[in-house]
């Protein structure tokens, strides 16, 4: 994993998405936070050329800076099957839809809890992989289990490399979030203009 970084991209999805079902995805960067020896979310990339914020759900695979791959996008509102996803298809978790939805809820917690990125990320990874780093408590898991149904899941999509999807040896799987988040350089420029 020297050239690959254990990252998860789960991020920005436009409601009524302009993205096609099969799209090019590029991993462009990290927010700079790290824990457990890995960069932790949120991350940055593009889907079909549009900037997105990515949230990693997949600890068992890797992604590299600048890596581009073809991916399927799967909405997590229950209207589509999860056969093209890693955990609903290849791994076949019976509760995969609930896990993706809990992970989506957890992604909404990054903005208000910047000092707890590590625990949020570890909780997301633990939903899908018990070999992932452990959070310091099960607080975030309990909150996700209690509150996840409050989201509009029609706006969230899972980004999965094209078939055949396997449990390991491929590009990490991510969620994309419906709310645009500016890339770090845009934040710096915005601060400069306002300052």
XYZ file of N, CA and C in Angstrom:
585
model
N 0.818 -1.188 0.000
C 0.000 0.000 0.000
C 0.862 1.251 0.000
N 2.124 1.111 -0.367
C 3.015 2.261 -0.347
C 2.563 3.329 -1.329
N 2.139 2.916 -2.527
C 1.720 3.918 -3.506
C 0.230 4.175 -3.465
N -0.482 3.348 -2.751
C -1.928 3.553 -2.627
C -2.217 4.067 -1.234
N -3.236 4.848 -1.121
C -3.618 5.408 0.165
C -4.970 4.831 0.522
N -5.082 4.318 1.724
C -6.381 3.778 2.136
C -7.333 4.935 2.338
N -8.119 5.197 1.332
C -9.054 6.312 1.349
C -10.412 5.822 0.920
N -11.409 6.520 1.313
C -12.748 6.202 0.887
C -13.383 7.453 0.349
N -13.994 7.308 -0.784
C -14.628 8.469 -1.358
C -16.133 8.295 -1.339
N -16.734 9.085 -0.580
C -18.168 9.122 -0.587
C -18.526 10.580 -0.563
N -19.263 11.113 -1.511
C -19.394 12.523 -1.526
C -20.600 13.041 -2.223
N -20.391 13.898 -3.187
C -21.423 14.766 -3.707
C -22.210 14.137 -4.850
N -23.502 14.071 -4.683
C -24.386 13.584 -5.731
C -25.448 14.641 -5.975
N -25.660 14.971 -7.195
C -26.700 15.950 -7.486
C -28.043 15.240 -7.563
N -29.053 15.798 -6.899
C -30.388 15.229 -7.005
C -30.824 15.276 -8.452
N -31.454 14.208 -8.959
C -31.770 14.139 -10.372
C -30.488 14.183 -11.166
N -29.519 13.496 -10.705
C -28.142 13.517 -11.148
C -27.938 13.690 -12.646
N -26.999 14.557 -12.973
C -26.592 14.721 -14.363
C -25.609 13.621 -14.739
N -25.210 12.806 -13.778
C -24.248 11.744 -14.028
C -24.939 10.550 -14.685
N -24.251 9.896 -15.608
C -24.753 8.669 -16.215
C -24.546 7.518 -15.241
N -25.118 6.350 -15.577
C -24.957 5.187 -14.705
C -23.503 4.728 -14.637
N -22.785 4.747 -15.764
C -21.369 4.396 -15.795
C -20.594 5.668 -16.114
N -19.683 6.040 -15.209
C -19.015 7.332 -15.337
C -17.531 7.215 -15.008
N -16.720 8.146 -15.539
C -15.326 8.210 -15.106
C -15.237 8.930 -13.754
N -14.431 8.383 -12.875
C -14.211 8.964 -11.546
C -12.715 9.191 -11.386
N -12.338 10.329 -10.817
C -10.932 10.621 -10.539
C -10.800 11.034 -9.084
N -9.832 10.442 -8.412
C -9.522 10.821 -7.039
C -8.497 11.942 -7.096
N -8.844 13.129 -6.557
C -7.944 14.277 -6.695
C -7.242 14.701 -5.419
N -7.765 14.327 -4.238
C -7.050 14.770 -3.047
C -7.736 14.449 -1.741
N -7.053 14.875 -0.673
C -7.504 14.617 0.691
C -7.686 15.946 1.414
N -8.340 15.905 2.559
C -8.516 17.126 3.340
C -7.309 17.402 4.231
N -6.386 16.462 4.306
C -5.168 16.631 5.099
C -5.203 15.946 6.444
N -6.376 15.551 6.911
C -6.486 14.868 8.202
C -6.081 13.410 8.052
N -5.421 12.880 9.076
C -5.045 11.466 9.054
C -5.205 10.879 10.446
N -5.379 9.570 10.469
C -5.491 8.808 11.714
C -5.256 7.351 11.368
N -4.811 6.585 12.329
C -4.596 5.142 12.153
C -3.569 4.835 11.063
N -2.760 5.821 10.674
C -1.780 5.623 9.605
C -2.349 5.841 8.207
N -3.560 6.416 8.091
C -4.217 6.633 6.803
C -4.804 8.036 6.763
N -4.962 8.567 5.536
C -5.755 9.773 5.388
C -7.205 9.384 5.647
N -7.948 10.291 6.260
C -9.352 10.037 6.543
C -10.210 11.086 5.847
N -11.467 10.763 5.634
C -12.379 11.611 4.896
C -12.707 12.901 5.614
N -13.347 13.787 4.887
C -13.760 13.658 3.499
C -12.602 13.839 2.517
N -12.825 13.345 1.304
C -11.833 13.397 0.229
C -12.428 14.160 -0.950
N -11.610 14.368 -1.996
C -12.060 15.131 -3.147
C -11.798 14.368 -4.424
N -12.661 14.594 -5.395
C -12.516 13.943 -6.684
C -13.455 14.553 -7.692
N -13.574 13.873 -8.824
C -14.545 14.257 -9.840
C -15.317 13.019 -10.262
N -16.572 13.225 -10.601
C -17.414 12.192 -11.188
C -17.933 12.773 -12.488
N -17.567 12.131 -13.588
C -17.949 12.607 -14.914
C -17.497 14.047 -15.138
N -16.342 14.402 -14.552
C -15.761 15.735 -14.699
C -16.249 16.764 -13.705
N -17.296 16.448 -12.948
C -17.833 17.390 -11.963
C -17.179 17.170 -10.604
N -16.759 18.245 -9.903
C -16.137 18.078 -8.585
C -17.126 17.498 -7.578
N -16.633 16.575 -6.761
C -17.446 15.944 -5.721
C -16.635 15.804 -4.449
N -17.353 15.687 -3.359
C -16.750 15.308 -2.096
C -17.005 13.823 -1.943
N -15.972 13.083 -1.605
C -16.038 11.631 -1.521
C -15.875 11.176 -0.083
N -16.609 10.133 0.269
C -16.526 9.553 1.607
C -16.303 8.054 1.463
N -15.251 7.559 2.068
C -14.859 6.171 1.907
C -15.657 5.247 2.813
N -16.207 4.191 2.223
C -16.875 3.163 3.009
C -16.065 1.874 3.016
N -14.950 1.847 2.319
C -14.251 0.608 1.977
C -12.804 0.613 2.461
N -12.553 -0.027 3.589
C -11.204 -0.076 4.141
C -10.328 -1.138 3.460
N -10.929 -2.123 2.814
C -10.192 -3.281 2.292
C -9.507 -3.041 0.956
N -9.750 -1.900 0.306
C -9.163 -1.629 -1.003
C -8.402 -0.309 -0.967
N -7.830 0.084 -2.101
C -6.966 1.258 -2.169
C -7.363 2.186 -3.304
N -6.860 3.408 -3.222
C -6.962 4.376 -4.304
C -5.695 5.224 -4.252
N -5.278 5.733 -5.409
C -4.076 6.567 -5.491
C -4.432 7.979 -5.913
N -3.616 8.946 -5.507
C -3.817 10.324 -5.958
C -3.773 10.368 -7.473
N -4.754 11.026 -8.068
C -4.817 11.165 -9.519
C -5.380 9.957 -10.253
N -5.707 8.892 -9.546
C -6.224 7.681 -10.190
C -7.597 7.940 -10.788
N -7.798 7.436 -12.023
C -9.084 7.529 -12.702
C -9.563 6.125 -13.018
N -10.867 5.885 -12.854
C -11.439 4.573 -13.158
C -12.881 4.758 -13.612
N -13.440 3.751 -14.236
C -14.841 3.740 -14.616
C -15.640 3.164 -13.462
N -16.790 3.764 -13.171
C -17.577 3.332 -12.021
C -19.066 3.330 -12.323
N -19.785 2.520 -11.565
C -21.240 2.553 -11.527
C -21.653 3.445 -10.370
N -22.777 4.132 -10.532
C -23.376 4.907 -9.452
C -24.683 4.215 -9.075
N -24.844 3.936 -7.787
C -26.051 3.254 -7.317
C -26.702 4.083 -6.229
N -27.937 4.512 -6.458
C -28.674 5.294 -5.470
C -29.032 4.394 -4.285
N -29.059 4.976 -3.085
C -29.293 4.162 -1.885
C -30.646 4.436 -1.233
N -31.652 4.768 -2.049
C -32.988 4.995 -1.490
C -33.858 3.744 -1.510
N -33.302 2.619 -1.947
C -34.052 1.370 -1.997
C -34.759 1.142 -3.321
N -34.694 2.116 -4.244
C -35.374 1.976 -5.531
C -34.563 1.152 -6.533
N -33.283 0.996 -6.269
C -32.410 0.234 -7.160
C -31.783 -0.911 -6.371
N -31.494 -1.972 -7.058
C -30.787 -3.066 -6.403
C -29.356 -2.653 -6.108
N -28.728 -3.392 -5.231
C -27.341 -3.096 -4.857
C -26.351 -4.060 -5.504
N -26.770 -4.749 -6.560
C -25.930 -5.745 -7.211
C -24.635 -5.208 -7.779
N -24.589 -3.914 -8.138
C -23.358 -3.325 -8.677
C -22.432 -2.792 -7.592
N -22.846 -2.871 -6.326
C -22.009 -2.360 -5.238
C -21.152 -3.479 -4.662
N -20.125 -3.092 -3.924
C -19.236 -4.086 -3.317
C -19.939 -4.857 -2.200
N -20.603 -4.141 -1.311
C -21.138 -4.807 -0.120
C -22.545 -5.356 -0.308
N -23.271 -4.849 -1.291
C -24.578 -5.413 -1.599
C -24.507 -6.498 -2.647
N -23.446 -6.461 -3.458
C -23.290 -7.442 -4.530
C -22.180 -8.435 -4.253
N -20.936 -8.012 -4.432
C -19.790 -8.920 -4.328
C -19.687 -9.593 -2.961
N -19.783 -8.817 -1.890
C -19.675 -9.366 -0.539
C -21.027 -9.934 -0.099
N -22.105 -9.317 -0.553
C -23.445 -9.828 -0.301
C -23.955 -9.687 1.122
N -23.681 -8.542 1.754
C -24.212 -8.325 3.099
C -25.731 -8.164 3.022
N -26.456 -8.913 3.820
C -27.917 -8.877 3.772
C -28.483 -7.525 4.205
N -27.757 -6.793 5.025
C -28.208 -5.479 5.506
C -27.448 -4.333 4.840
N -26.948 -4.555 3.628
C -26.111 -3.560 2.954
C -26.822 -2.221 2.778
N -28.097 -2.213 2.422
C -28.800 -0.942 2.219
C -28.796 -0.117 3.502
N -29.112 -0.739 4.617
C -29.097 -0.025 5.901
C -27.705 0.486 6.212
N -26.678 -0.318 5.958
C -25.299 0.103 6.248
C -24.904 1.304 5.388
N -25.224 1.272 4.099
C -24.924 2.422 3.243
C -25.680 3.661 3.732
N -26.919 3.500 4.153
C -27.693 4.633 4.646
C -27.138 5.170 5.959
N -26.707 4.288 6.854
C -26.068 4.750 8.094
C -24.767 5.477 7.781
N -24.006 4.960 6.825
C -22.763 5.628 6.420
C -23.068 7.010 5.849
N -24.130 7.118 5.044
C -24.514 8.422 4.489
C -24.829 9.405 5.612
N -25.563 8.949 6.622
C -25.862 9.836 7.750
C -24.565 10.275 8.425
N -23.646 9.361 8.605
C -22.371 9.706 9.244
C -21.606 10.749 8.438
N -21.689 10.699 7.105
C -20.991 11.703 6.289
C -21.504 13.104 6.567
N -22.757 13.223 6.980
C -23.317 14.537 7.267
C -22.776 15.119 8.569
N -22.061 14.329 9.331
C -21.565 14.761 10.630
C -20.159 15.353 10.578
N -19.447 15.190 9.463
C -18.090 15.733 9.355
C -18.059 17.246 9.568
N -18.923 17.970 8.880
C -18.869 19.437 8.899
C -18.996 20.015 10.303
N -19.869 19.467 11.115
C -20.095 20.008 12.457
C -19.149 19.430 13.506
N -18.344 18.438 13.132
C -17.479 17.752 14.099
C -16.058 17.555 13.567
N -15.383 18.644 13.165
C -14.051 18.493 12.563
C -13.019 17.872 13.502
N -13.220 17.975 14.794
C -12.252 17.365 15.709
C -12.492 15.866 15.896
N -13.551 15.343 15.293
C -13.869 13.920 15.457
C -13.866 13.162 14.132
N -13.155 13.694 13.122
C -13.065 13.022 11.818
C -12.634 11.566 11.970
N -11.649 11.296 12.815
C -11.120 9.936 12.941
C -12.194 8.971 13.411
N -12.965 9.348 14.420
C -14.001 8.450 14.922
C -15.149 8.275 13.929
N -15.489 9.336 13.210
C -16.531 9.217 12.196
C -16.064 8.271 11.100
N -14.832 8.480 10.603
C -14.319 7.619 9.538
C -14.201 6.169 10.001
N -13.670 5.946 11.199
C -13.530 4.575 11.702
C -14.894 3.904 11.835
N -15.899 4.663 12.256
C -17.245 4.093 12.382
C -17.780 3.690 11.016
N -17.579 4.530 10.011
C -18.016 4.183 8.652
C -17.317 2.913 8.197
N -15.988 2.848 8.346
C -15.262 1.647 7.923
C -15.739 0.411 8.665
N -15.982 0.549 9.977
C -16.407 -0.586 10.790
C -17.779 -1.117 10.379
N -18.636 -0.277 9.816
C -19.934 -0.757 9.347
C -19.771 -1.912 8.368
N -18.724 -1.830 7.531
C -18.540 -2.781 6.445
C -17.399 -3.762 6.668
N -16.479 -3.459 7.567
C -15.277 -4.288 7.724
C -14.805 -4.275 9.177
N -15.000 -5.367 9.875
C -14.602 -5.447 11.285
C -13.085 -5.451 11.468
N -12.319 -5.564 10.369
C -10.855 -5.481 10.439
C -10.345 -4.050 10.328
N -11.245 -3.105 10.114
C -10.877 -1.685 10.010
C -10.529 -1.140 11.392
N -9.842 0.005 11.452
C -9.541 0.626 12.748
C -10.812 0.871 13.559
N -10.676 0.773 14.861
C -11.806 0.974 15.765
C -11.929 2.436 16.181
N -13.152 2.951 16.236
C -13.337 4.287 16.814
C -13.120 4.217 18.319
N -12.962 5.360 18.965
C -12.690 5.372 20.405
C -13.914 4.978 21.230
N -15.122 5.044 20.623
C -16.337 4.609 21.314
C -17.360 4.212 20.256
N -18.487 3.669 20.689
C -19.545 3.324 19.742
C -20.604 4.425 19.660
N -20.274 5.624 20.136
C -21.204 6.750 20.127
C -21.718 7.055 18.723
N -20.824 7.158 17.730
C -21.253 7.498 16.377
C -22.107 6.393 15.783
N -21.794 5.146 16.067
C -22.605 4.035 15.580
C -24.020 4.127 16.149
N -24.122 4.376 17.438
C -25.440 4.497 18.068
C -26.236 5.657 17.477
N -25.577 6.787 17.250
C -26.249 7.941 16.647
C -26.716 7.629 15.221
N -25.872 6.946 14.449
C -26.243 6.585 13.076
C -27.440 5.642 13.069
N -27.404 4.637 13.939
C -28.512 3.673 14.000
C -29.824 4.350 14.394
N -29.747 5.365 15.226
C -30.941 6.068 15.705
C -31.451 7.095 14.703
N -30.553 7.778 13.977
C -30.928 8.955 13.190
C -30.873 8.812 11.675
N -30.369 7.705 11.161
C -30.107 7.638 9.725
C -31.355 7.802 8.861
N -32.520 7.412 9.349
C -33.737 7.489 8.526
C -34.203 8.919 8.263
N -33.532 9.897 8.868
C -33.910 11.299 8.676
C -33.438 11.882 7.343
N -32.621 11.150 6.590
C -32.066 11.677 5.334
C -32.929 11.341 4.124
N -32.772 12.135 3.072
C -33.356 11.842 1.762
C -32.304 11.053 0.981
N -32.425 9.729 0.974
C -31.402 8.874 0.371
C -31.430 8.886 -1.150
N -32.443 9.474 -1.764
C -32.486 9.525 -3.222
C -31.365 10.400 -3.769
N -30.734 11.164 -2.918
C -29.658 12.071 -3.340
C -28.268 11.484 -3.111
N -28.168 10.304 -2.519
C -26.871 9.682 -2.230
C -26.625 8.512 -3.163
N -25.384 8.400 -3.630
C -25.026 7.290 -4.505
C -23.732 6.638 -4.037
N -23.647 5.336 -4.291
C -22.430 4.571 -4.042
C -21.638 4.559 -5.343
N -20.344 4.834 -5.261
C -19.448 4.826 -6.408
C -18.622 3.544 -6.338
N -18.846 2.642 -7.290
C -18.205 1.321 -7.293
C -17.554 1.073 -8.641
N -16.318 0.552 -8.646
C -15.663 0.213 -9.903
C -16.521 -0.779 -10.699
N -16.316 -0.798 -12.021
C -17.110 -1.669 -12.877
C -16.871 -3.139 -12.568
N -17.862 -3.950 -12.922
C -17.813 -5.402 -12.707
C -16.693 -6.020 -13.530
N -16.187 -7.170 -13.100
C -16.661 -7.911 -11.935
C -16.126 -7.292 -10.640
N -17.034 -6.981 -9.730
C -16.663 -6.399 -8.445
C -16.283 -7.530 -7.495
N -15.147 -7.358 -6.823
C -14.690 -8.355 -5.853
C -14.490 -7.680 -4.501
N -14.298 -8.482 -3.472
C -14.145 -7.937 -2.122
C -12.862 -7.139 -1.959
N -11.780 -7.576 -2.593
C -10.480 -6.909 -2.448
C -9.767 -6.825 -3.791
N -8.670 -6.067 -3.807
C -7.840 -5.955 -4.999
C -8.363 -4.971 -6.031
N -9.245 -4.053 -5.628
C -9.806 -3.099 -6.566
C -9.774 -1.689 -5.979
N -10.432 -0.756 -6.667
C -10.506 0.628 -6.209
C -11.505 0.707 -5.056
N -11.182 1.517 -4.077
C -12.081 1.705 -2.942
C -13.462 2.159 -3.392
N -14.443 1.841 -2.567
C -15.816 2.245 -2.829
C -16.122 3.479 -1.982
N -16.905 4.398 -2.554
C -17.193 5.669 -1.906
C -18.675 5.990 -1.966
N -19.088 6.888 -1.102
C -20.393 7.527 -1.204
C -20.153 8.943 -1.687
N -21.098 9.450 -2.459
C -21.029 10.858 -2.825
C -22.189 11.570 -2.166
N -21.893 12.736 -1.637
C -22.794 13.539 -0.821
C -23.524 14.546 -1.696
N -24.777 14.846 -1.371
C -25.540 15.765 -2.221
C -25.156 17.230 -2.112
N -24.399 17.622 -1.117
C -24.085 19.037 -0.916
C -22.680 19.349 -1.385
N -22.525 20.294 -2.305
C -21.185 20.615 -2.776
C -20.319 21.166 -1.642
N -19.082 20.708 -1.608
C -18.105 21.220 -0.645
C -16.923 21.701 -1.460
N -16.507 22.954 -1.284
C -15.397 23.457 -2.096
C -14.101 22.726 -1.784
N -13.277 22.587 -2.813
C -11.969 21.978 -2.609
C -11.127 22.927 -1.768
N -10.080 22.398 -1.112
C -9.285 23.227 -0.196
C -8.768 24.516 -0.821
N -8.343 24.498 -2.086
C -7.831 25.721 -2.706
C -8.928 26.761 -2.830
N -10.167 26.317 -3.094
C -11.279 27.263 -3.190
C -11.571 27.888 -1.832
N -11.422 27.128 -0.766
C -11.644 27.654 0.576
C -10.607 28.729 0.885
N -9.355 28.491 0.522
C -8.296 29.465 0.761
C -8.591 30.747 -0.009
N -8.996 30.630 -1.270
C -9.295 31.803 -2.076
C -10.473 32.575 -1.474
N -11.504 31.861 -1.037
C -12.652 32.509 -0.443
C -12.239 33.288 0.798
N -11.392 32.689 1.632
C -10.906 33.362 2.838
C -10.093 34.596 2.497
N -9.341 34.537 1.409
C -8.523 35.663 0.988
C -9.407 36.829 0.544
N -10.472 36.515 -0.188
C -11.361 37.567 -0.678
C -12.099 38.222 0.484
N -12.531 37.420 1.463
C -13.278 37.965 2.581
C -12.386 38.670 3.607
N -11.086 38.351 3.609
C -10.192 38.857 4.654
C -9.727 40.235 4.477
